[in-house]
Amino acid sequence: GQPFAVEQDGLVLAAAQAGGAVLLSMPLVSQGTASVTVLSAAGMPPEVRYSLTARVMAPAALNAGTARWSLEVLDAGTLPQSMGSTEQEGLHLARRYEVKISAKRSPPLSLIELELLVALGTSRPTTLTLVAPAGFSFPANCLASSGFGAISSCRPGQDLHGQATADLTTAEGGIDGSSK
């Protein structure tokens, strides 16, 4: 499969300090490969601990569940000062599922009932997390009284980037195939 691609503005190099981190770099992303230029005229003192964070776009497929990550440290010379790489075993990409959500109506400031249709293929999840659009929330027990037998409970979950979530627990044995 194709490699992971670093997203634009998705790479940050910082020096770790008490009380936080100090940004040290200006990232450049070109065709999914990223490089970082250190902004400090003093360079990168070896006694300082650094953090490199990358936000990457996963490929459509991953060969044999292994991801290879590499890092080169360069200076003004023609050869790298340092090189390192590691293989991350057992990395499996999440599968793409077909999901359809519908609501009969959505009047302001009222409870609405959603119908969720998921096609999971061969997966057997025990929990599904539903992320609501901005401004929507879930009540304490969000399973509709006419709930389908494949879902045993629905409870508000942890917000995700400021959006409400609901954790839907499946009945014993999980959901199989296509459920509604």
C-alpha positions as protocol buffer text, in pm:
chain_id: "A"
residue {
  index: 1
  type: GLY
  ca { x: 0 y: 0 z: 0 }
}
residue {
  index: 2
  type: GLN
  ca { x: 87 y: 365 z: -12 }
}
residue {
  index: 3
  type: PRO
  ca { x: 283 y: 522 z: 278 }
}
residue {
  index: 4
  type: PHE
  ca { x: 137 y: 736 z: 553 }
}
residue {
  index: 5
  type: ALA
  ca { x: 127 y: 1100 z: 438 }
}
residue {
  index: 6
  type: VAL
  ca { x: 200 y: 1391 z: 673 }
}
residue {
  index: 7
  type: GLU
  ca { x: -80 y: 1648 z: 661 }
}
residue {
  index: 8
  type: GLN
  ca { x: -10 y: 2016 z: 593 }
}
residue {
  index: 9
  type: ASP
  ca { x: 62 y: 2187 z: 930 }
}
residue {
  index: 10
  type: GLY
  ca { x: 70 y: 1841 z: 1085 }
}
residue {
  index: 11
  type: LEU
  ca { x: 431 y: 1836 z: 1207 }
}
residue {
  index: 12
  type: VAL
  ca { x: 555 y: 2008 z: 1523 }
}
residue {
  index: 13
  type: LEU
  ca { x: 902 y: 2001 z: 1681 }
}
residue {
  index: 14
  type: ALA
  ca { x: 915 y: 2140 z: 2035 }
}
residue {
  index: 15
  type: ALA
  ca { x: 1164 y: 2159 z: 2321 }
}
residue {
  index: 16
  type: ALA
  ca { x: 1016 y: 2012 z: 2640 }
}
residue {
  index: 17
  type: GLN
  ca { x: 1036 y: 2253 z: 2935 }
}
residue {
  index: 18
  type: ALA
  ca { x: 877 y: 2277 z: 3277 }
}
residue {
  index: 19
  type: GLY
  ca { x: 526 y: 2409 z: 3225 }
}
residue {
  index: 20
  type: GLY
  ca { x: 495 y: 2322 z: 2859 }
}
residue {
  index: 21
  type: ALA
  ca { x: 682 y: 2305 z: 2531 }
}
residue {
  index: 22
  type: VAL
  ca { x: 850 y: 2573 z: 2319 }
}
residue {
  index: 23
  type: LEU
  ca { x: 790 y: 2555 z: 1944 }
}
residue {
  index: 24
  type: LEU
  ca { x: 1123 y: 2527 z: 1763 }
}
residue {
  index: 25
  type: SER
  ca { x: 1035 y: 2457 z: 1406 }
}
residue {
  index: 26
  type: MET
  ca { x: 876 y: 2551 z: 1080 }
}
residue {
  index: 27
  type: PRO
  ca { x: 737 y: 2242 z: 905 }
}
residue {
  index: 28
  type: LEU
  ca { x: 734 y: 2194 z: 531 }
}
residue {
  index: 29
  type: VAL
  ca { x: 510 y: 1928 z: 381 }
}
residue {
  index: 30
  type: SER
  ca { x: 543 y: 1829 z: 17 }
}
residue {
  index: 31
  type: GLN
  ca { x: 367 y: 1530 z: -141 }
}
residue {
  index: 32
  type: GLY
  ca { x: 308 y: 1366 z: 197 }
}
residue {
  index: 33
  type: THR
  ca { x: 674 y: 1380 z: 308 }
}
residue {
  index: 34
  type: ALA
  ca { x: 762 y: 1625 z: 582 }
}
residue {
  index: 35
  type: SER
  ca { x: 1072 y: 1812 z: 684 }
}
residue {
  index: 36
  type: VAL
  ca { x: 1133 y: 2044 z: 977 }
}
residue {
  index: 37
  type: THR
  ca { x: 1366 y: 2344 z: 983 }
}
residue {
  index: 38
  type: VAL
  ca { x: 1482 y: 2447 z: 1331 }
}
residue {
  index: 39
  type: LEU
  ca { x: 1417 y: 2820 z: 1386 }
}
residue {
  index: 40
  type: SER
  ca { x: 1665 y: 2868 z: 1671 }
}
residue {
  index: 41
  type: ALA
  ca { x: 2005 y: 3010 z: 1571 }
}
residue {
  index: 42
  type: ALA
  ca { x: 2153 y: 2801 z: 1856 }
}
residue {
  index: 43
  type: GLY
  ca { x: 2038 y: 2481 z: 1687 }
}
residue {
  index: 44
  type: MET
  ca { x: 1930 y: 2191 z: 1906 }
}
residue {
  index: 45
  type: PRO
  ca { x: 2141 y: 2161 z: 2224 }
}
residue {
  index: 46
  type: PRO
  ca { x: 2189 y: 1790 z: 2311 }
}
residue {
  index: 47
  type: GLU
  ca { x: 2096 y: 1835 z: 2679 }
}
residue {
  index: 48
  type: VAL
  ca { x: 1741 y: 1941 z: 2589 }
}
residue {
  index: 49
  type: ARG
  ca { x: 1465 y: 1684 z: 2544 }
}
residue {
  index: 50
  type: TYR
  ca { x: 1261 y: 1727 z: 2223 }
}
residue {
  index: 51
  type: SER
  ca { x: 920 y: 1618 z: 2106 }
}
residue {
  index: 52
  type: LEU
  ca { x: 831 y: 1561 z: 1741 }
}
residue {
  index: 53
  type: THR
  ca { x: 459 y: 1522 z: 1674 }
}
residue {
  index: 54
  type: ALA
  ca { x: 315 y: 1433 z: 1335 }
}
residue {
  index: 55
  type: ARG
  ca { x: -47 y: 1417 z: 1216 }
}
residue {
  index: 56
  type: VAL
  ca { x: -60 y: 1174 z: 927 }
}
residue {
  index: 57
  type: MET
  ca { x: -318 y: 1048 z: 681 }
}
residue {
  index: 58
  type: ALA
  ca { x: -334 y: 670 z: 686 }
}
residue {
  index: 59
  type: PRO
  ca { x: -305 y: 484 z: 356 }
}
residue {
  index: 60
  type: ALA
  ca { x: -599 y: 295 z: 208 }
}
residue {
  index: 61
  type: ALA
  ca { x: -425 y: -36 z: 283 }
}
residue {
  index: 62
  type: LEU
  ca { x: -131 y: -149 z: 493 }
}
residue {
  index: 63
  type: ASN
  ca { x: 89 y: -445 z: 400 }
}
residue {
  index: 64
  type: ALA
  ca { x: 105 y: -720 z: 664 }
}
residue {
  index: 65
  type: GLY
  ca { x: 6 y: -494 z: 955 }
}
residue {
  index: 66
  type: THR
  ca { x: 352 y: -331 z: 976 }
}
residue {
  index: 67
  type: ALA
  ca { x: 431 y: 39 z: 953 }
}
residue {
  index: 68
  type: ARG
  ca { x: 791 y: 159 z: 911 }
}
residue {
  index: 69
  type: TRP
  ca { x: 874 y: 501 z: 1057 }
}
residue {
  index: 70
  type: SER
  ca { x: 1206 y: 678 z: 981 }
}
residue {
  index: 71
  type: LEU
  ca { x: 1374 y: 994 z: 1108 }
}
residue {
  index: 72
  type: GLU
  ca { x: 1687 y: 1164 z: 973 }
}
residue {
  index: 73
  type: VAL
  ca { x: 1863 y: 1452 z: 1150 }
}
residue {
  index: 74
  type: LEU
  ca { x: 2050 y: 1677 z: 908 }
}
residue {
  index: 75
  type: ASP
  ca { x: 2274 y: 1979 z: 943 }
}
residue {
  index: 76
  type: ALA
  ca { x: 2438 y: 2195 z: 675 }
}
residue {
  index: 77
  type: GLY
  ca { x: 2649 y: 1897 z: 563 }
}
residue {
  index: 78
  type: THR
  ca { x: 2565 y: 1654 z: 286 }
}
residue {
  index: 79
  type: LEU
  ca { x: 2523 y: 1348 z: 510 }
}
residue {
  index: 80
  type: PRO
  ca { x: 2276 y: 1293 z: 795 }
}
residue {
  index: 81
  type: GLN
  ca { x: 2401 y: 1355 z: 1151 }
}
residue {
  index: 82
  type: SER
  ca { x: 2176 y: 1077 z: 1274 }
}
residue {
  index: 83
  type: MET
  ca { x: 1925 y: 830 z: 1132 }
}
residue {
  index: 84
  type: GLY
  ca { x: 1674 y: 606 z: 1299 }
}
residue {
  index: 85
  type: SER
  ca { x: 1386 y: 386 z: 1200 }
}
residue {
  index: 86
  type: THR
  ca { x: 1146 y: 149 z: 1365 }
}
residue {
  index: 87
  type: GLU
  ca { x: 878 y: -91 z: 1255 }
}
residue {
  index: 88
  type: GLN
  ca { x: 546 y: -83 z: 1432 }
}
residue {
  index: 89
  type: GLU
  ca { x: 414 y: -439 z: 1434 }
}
residue {
  index: 90
  type: GLY
  ca { x: 47 y: -521 z: 1460 }
}
residue {
  index: 91
  type: LEU
  ca { x: -78 y: -189 z: 1326 }
}
residue {
  index: 92
  type: HIS
  ca { x: -415 y: -251 z: 1165 }
}
residue {
  index: 93
  type: LEU
  ca { x: -614 y: 17 z: 988 }
}
residue {
  index: 94
  type: ALA
  ca { x: -976 y: 57 z: 1087 }
}
residue {
  index: 95
  type: ARG
  ca { x: -1215 y: -78 z: 828 }
}
residue {
  index: 96
  type: ARG
  ca { x: -1450 y: 146 z: 639 }
}
residue {
  index: 97
  type: TYR
  ca { x: -1816 y: 77 z: 720 }
}
residue {
  index: 98
  type: GLU
  ca { x: -2135 y: 190 z: 557 }
}
residue {
  index: 99
  type: VAL
  ca { x: -2335 y: 404 z: 801 }
}
residue {
  index: 100
  type: LYS
  ca { x: -2669 y: 576 z: 741 }
}
residue {
  index: 101
  type: ILE
  ca { x: -2843 y: 796 z: 997 }
}
residue {
  index: 102
  type: SER
  ca { x: -3189 y: 939 z: 954 }
}
residue {
  index: 103
  type: ALA
  ca { x: -3433 y: 1136 z: 1166 }
}
residue {
  index: 104
  type: LYS
  ca { x: -3801 y: 1193 z: 1093 }
}
residue {
  index: 105
  type: ARG
  ca { x: -3782 y: 1556 z: 1210 }
}
residue {
  index: 106
  type: SER
  ca { x: -3557 y: 1784 z: 1408 }
}
residue {
  index: 107
  type: PRO
  ca { x: -3746 y: 2070 z: 1575 }
}
residue {
  index: 108
  type: PRO
  ca { x: -3526 y: 2303 z: 1783 }
}
residue {
  index: 109
  type: LEU
  ca { x: -3468 y: 2216 z: 2152 }
}
residue {
  index: 110
  type: SER
  ca { x: -3647 y: 1881 z: 2145 }
}
residue {
  index: 111
  type: LEU
  ca { x: -3558 y: 1514 z: 2168 }
}
residue {
  index: 112
  type: ILE
  ca { x: -3546 y: 1344 z: 1831 }
}
residue {
  index: 113
  type: GLU
  ca { x: -3526 y: 976 z: 1746 }
}
residue {
  index: 114
  type: LEU
  ca { x: -3252 y: 865 z: 1508 }
}
residue {
  index: 115
  type: GLU
  ca { x: -3244 y: 553 z: 1299 }
}
residue {
  index: 116
  type: LEU
  ca { x: -2894 y: 414 z: 1255 }
}
residue {
  index: 117
  type: LEU
  ca { x: -2820 y: 159 z: 982 }
}
residue {
  index: 118
  type: VAL
  ca { x: -2469 y: 6 z: 977 }
}
residue {
  index: 119
  type: ALA
  ca { x: -2316 y: -251 z: 743 }
}
residue {
  index: 120
  type: LEU
  ca { x: -2020 y: -402 z: 930 }
}
residue {
  index: 121
  type: GLY
  ca { x: -1914 y: -685 z: 704 }
}
residue {
  index: 122
  type: THR
  ca { x: -1738 y: -954 z: 910 }
}
residue {
  index: 123
  type: SER
  ca { x: -1668 y: -730 z: 1213 }
}
residue {
  index: 124
  type: ARG
  ca { x: -1838 y: -802 z: 1547 }
}
residue {
  index: 125
  type: PRO
  ca { x: -1812 y: -479 z: 1749 }
}
residue {
  index: 126
  type: THR
  ca { x: -1927 y: -467 z: 2110 }
}
residue {
  index: 127
  type: THR
  ca { x: -1940 y: -87 z: 2125 }
}
residue {
  index: 128
  type: LEU
  ca { x: -2021 y: 177 z: 1864 }
}
residue {
  index: 129
  type: THR
  ca { x: -1947 y: 546 z: 1926 }
}
residue {
  index: 130
  type: LEU
  ca { x: -2177 y: 795 z: 1757 }
}
residue {
  index: 131
  type: VAL
  ca { x: -2049 y: 1153 z: 1720 }
}
residue {
  index: 132
  type: ALA
  ca { x: -2323 y: 1418 z: 1707 }
}
residue {
  index: 133
  type: PRO
  ca { x: -2312 y: 1729 z: 1489 }
}
residue {
  index: 134
  type: ALA
  ca { x: -2206 y: 2051 z: 1664 }
}
residue {
  index: 135
  type: GLY
  ca { x: -2479 y: 2178 z: 1898 }
}
residue {
  index: 136
  type: PHE
  ca { x: -2648 y: 1840 z: 1949 }
}
residue {
  index: 137
  type: SER
  ca { x: -2625 y: 1636 z: 2271 }
}
residue {
  index: 138
  type: PHE
  ca { x: -2739 y: 1299 z: 2404 }
}
residue {
  index: 139
  type: PRO
  ca { x: -2966 y: 1241 z: 2709 }
}
residue {
  index: 140
  type: ALA
  ca { x: -2849 y: 1016 z: 2997 }
}
residue {
  index: 141
  type: ASN
  ca { x: -3023 y: 710 z: 2850 }
}
residue {
  index: 142
  type: CYS
  ca { x: -3018 y: 772 z: 2477 }
}
residue {
  index: 143
  type: LEU
  ca { x: -3161 y: 438 z: 2362 }
}
residue {
  index: 144
  type: ALA
  ca { x: -3505 y: 494 z: 2213 }
}
residue {
  index: 145
  type: SER
  ca { x: -3788 y: 294 z: 2367 }
}
residue {
  index: 146
  type: SER
  ca { x: -3833 y: 131 z: 2029 }
}
residue {
  index: 147
  type: GLY
  ca { x: -3465 y: 32 z: 2023 }
}
residue {
  index: 148
  type: PHE
  ca { x: -3356 y: -266 z: 1815 }
}
residue {
  index: 149
  type: GLY
  ca { x: -3242 y: -579 z: 2003 }
}
residue {
  index: 150
  type: ALA
  ca { x: -2881 y: -557 z: 1873 }
}
residue {
  index: 151
  type: ILE
  ca { x: -2813 y: -252 z: 2096 }
}
residue {
  index: 152
  type: SER
  ca { x: -2852 y: -304 z: 2471 }
}
residue {
  index: 153
  type: SER
  ca { x: -2766 y: 47 z: 2598 }
}
residue {
  index: 154
  type: CYS
  ca { x: -2681 y: 399 z: 2491 }
}
residue {
  index: 155
  type: ARG
  ca { x: -2501 y: 645 z: 2720 }
}
residue {
  index: 156
  type: PRO
  ca { x: -2332 y: 981 z: 2660 }
}
residue {
  index: 157
  type: GLY
  ca { x: -1956 y: 939 z: 2605 }
}
residue {
  index: 158
  type: GLN
  ca { x: -1654 y: 1169 z: 2615 }
}
residue {
  index: 159
  type: ASP
  ca { x: -1679 y: 1477 z: 2394 }
}
residue {
  index: 160
  type: LEU
  ca { x: -1466 y: 1457 z: 2080 }
}
residue {
  index: 161
  type: HIS
  ca { x: -1324 y: 1794 z: 1973 }
}
residue {
  index: 162
  type: GLY
  ca { x: -1618 y: 1974 z: 2134 }
}
residue {
  index: 163
  type: GLN
  ca { x: -1882 y: 1745 z: 1987 }
}
residue {
  index: 164
  type: ALA
  ca { x: -2103 y: 1517 z: 2197 }
}
residue {
  index: 165
  type: THR
  ca { x: -2069 y: 1140 z: 2161 }
}
residue {
  index: 166
  type: ALA
  ca { x: -2283 y: 843 z: 2258 }
}
residue {
  index: 167
  type: ASP
  ca { x: -2150 y: 495 z: 2336 }
}
residue {
  index: 168
  type: LEU
  ca { x: -2386 y: 226 z: 2204 }
}
residue {
  index: 169
  type: THR
  ca { x: -2325 y: -112 z: 2368 }
}
residue {
  index: 170
  type: THR
  ca { x: -2426 y: -412 z: 2164 }
}
residue {
  index: 171
  type: ALA
  ca { x: -2620 y: -709 z: 2296 }
}
residue {
  index: 172
  type: GLU
  ca { x: -2419 y: -1017 z: 2400 }
}
residue {
  index: 173
  type: GLY
  ca { x: -2203 y: -1143 z: 2113 }
}
residue {
  index: 174
  type: GLY
  ca { x: -2192 y: -808 z: 1930 }
}
residue {
  index: 175
  type: ILE
  ca { x: -2356 y: -711 z: 1604 }
}
residue {
  index: 176
  type: ASP
  ca { x: -2305 y: -913 z: 1291 }
}
residue {
  index: 177
  type: GLY
  ca { x: -2359 y: -829 z: 928 }
}
residue {
  index: 178
  type: SER
  ca { x: -2601 y: -546 z: 865 }
}
residue {
  index: 179
  type: SER
  ca { x: -2802 y: -418 z: 1161 }
}
residue {
  index: 180
  type: LYS
  ca { x: -3065 y: -152 z: 1203 }
}
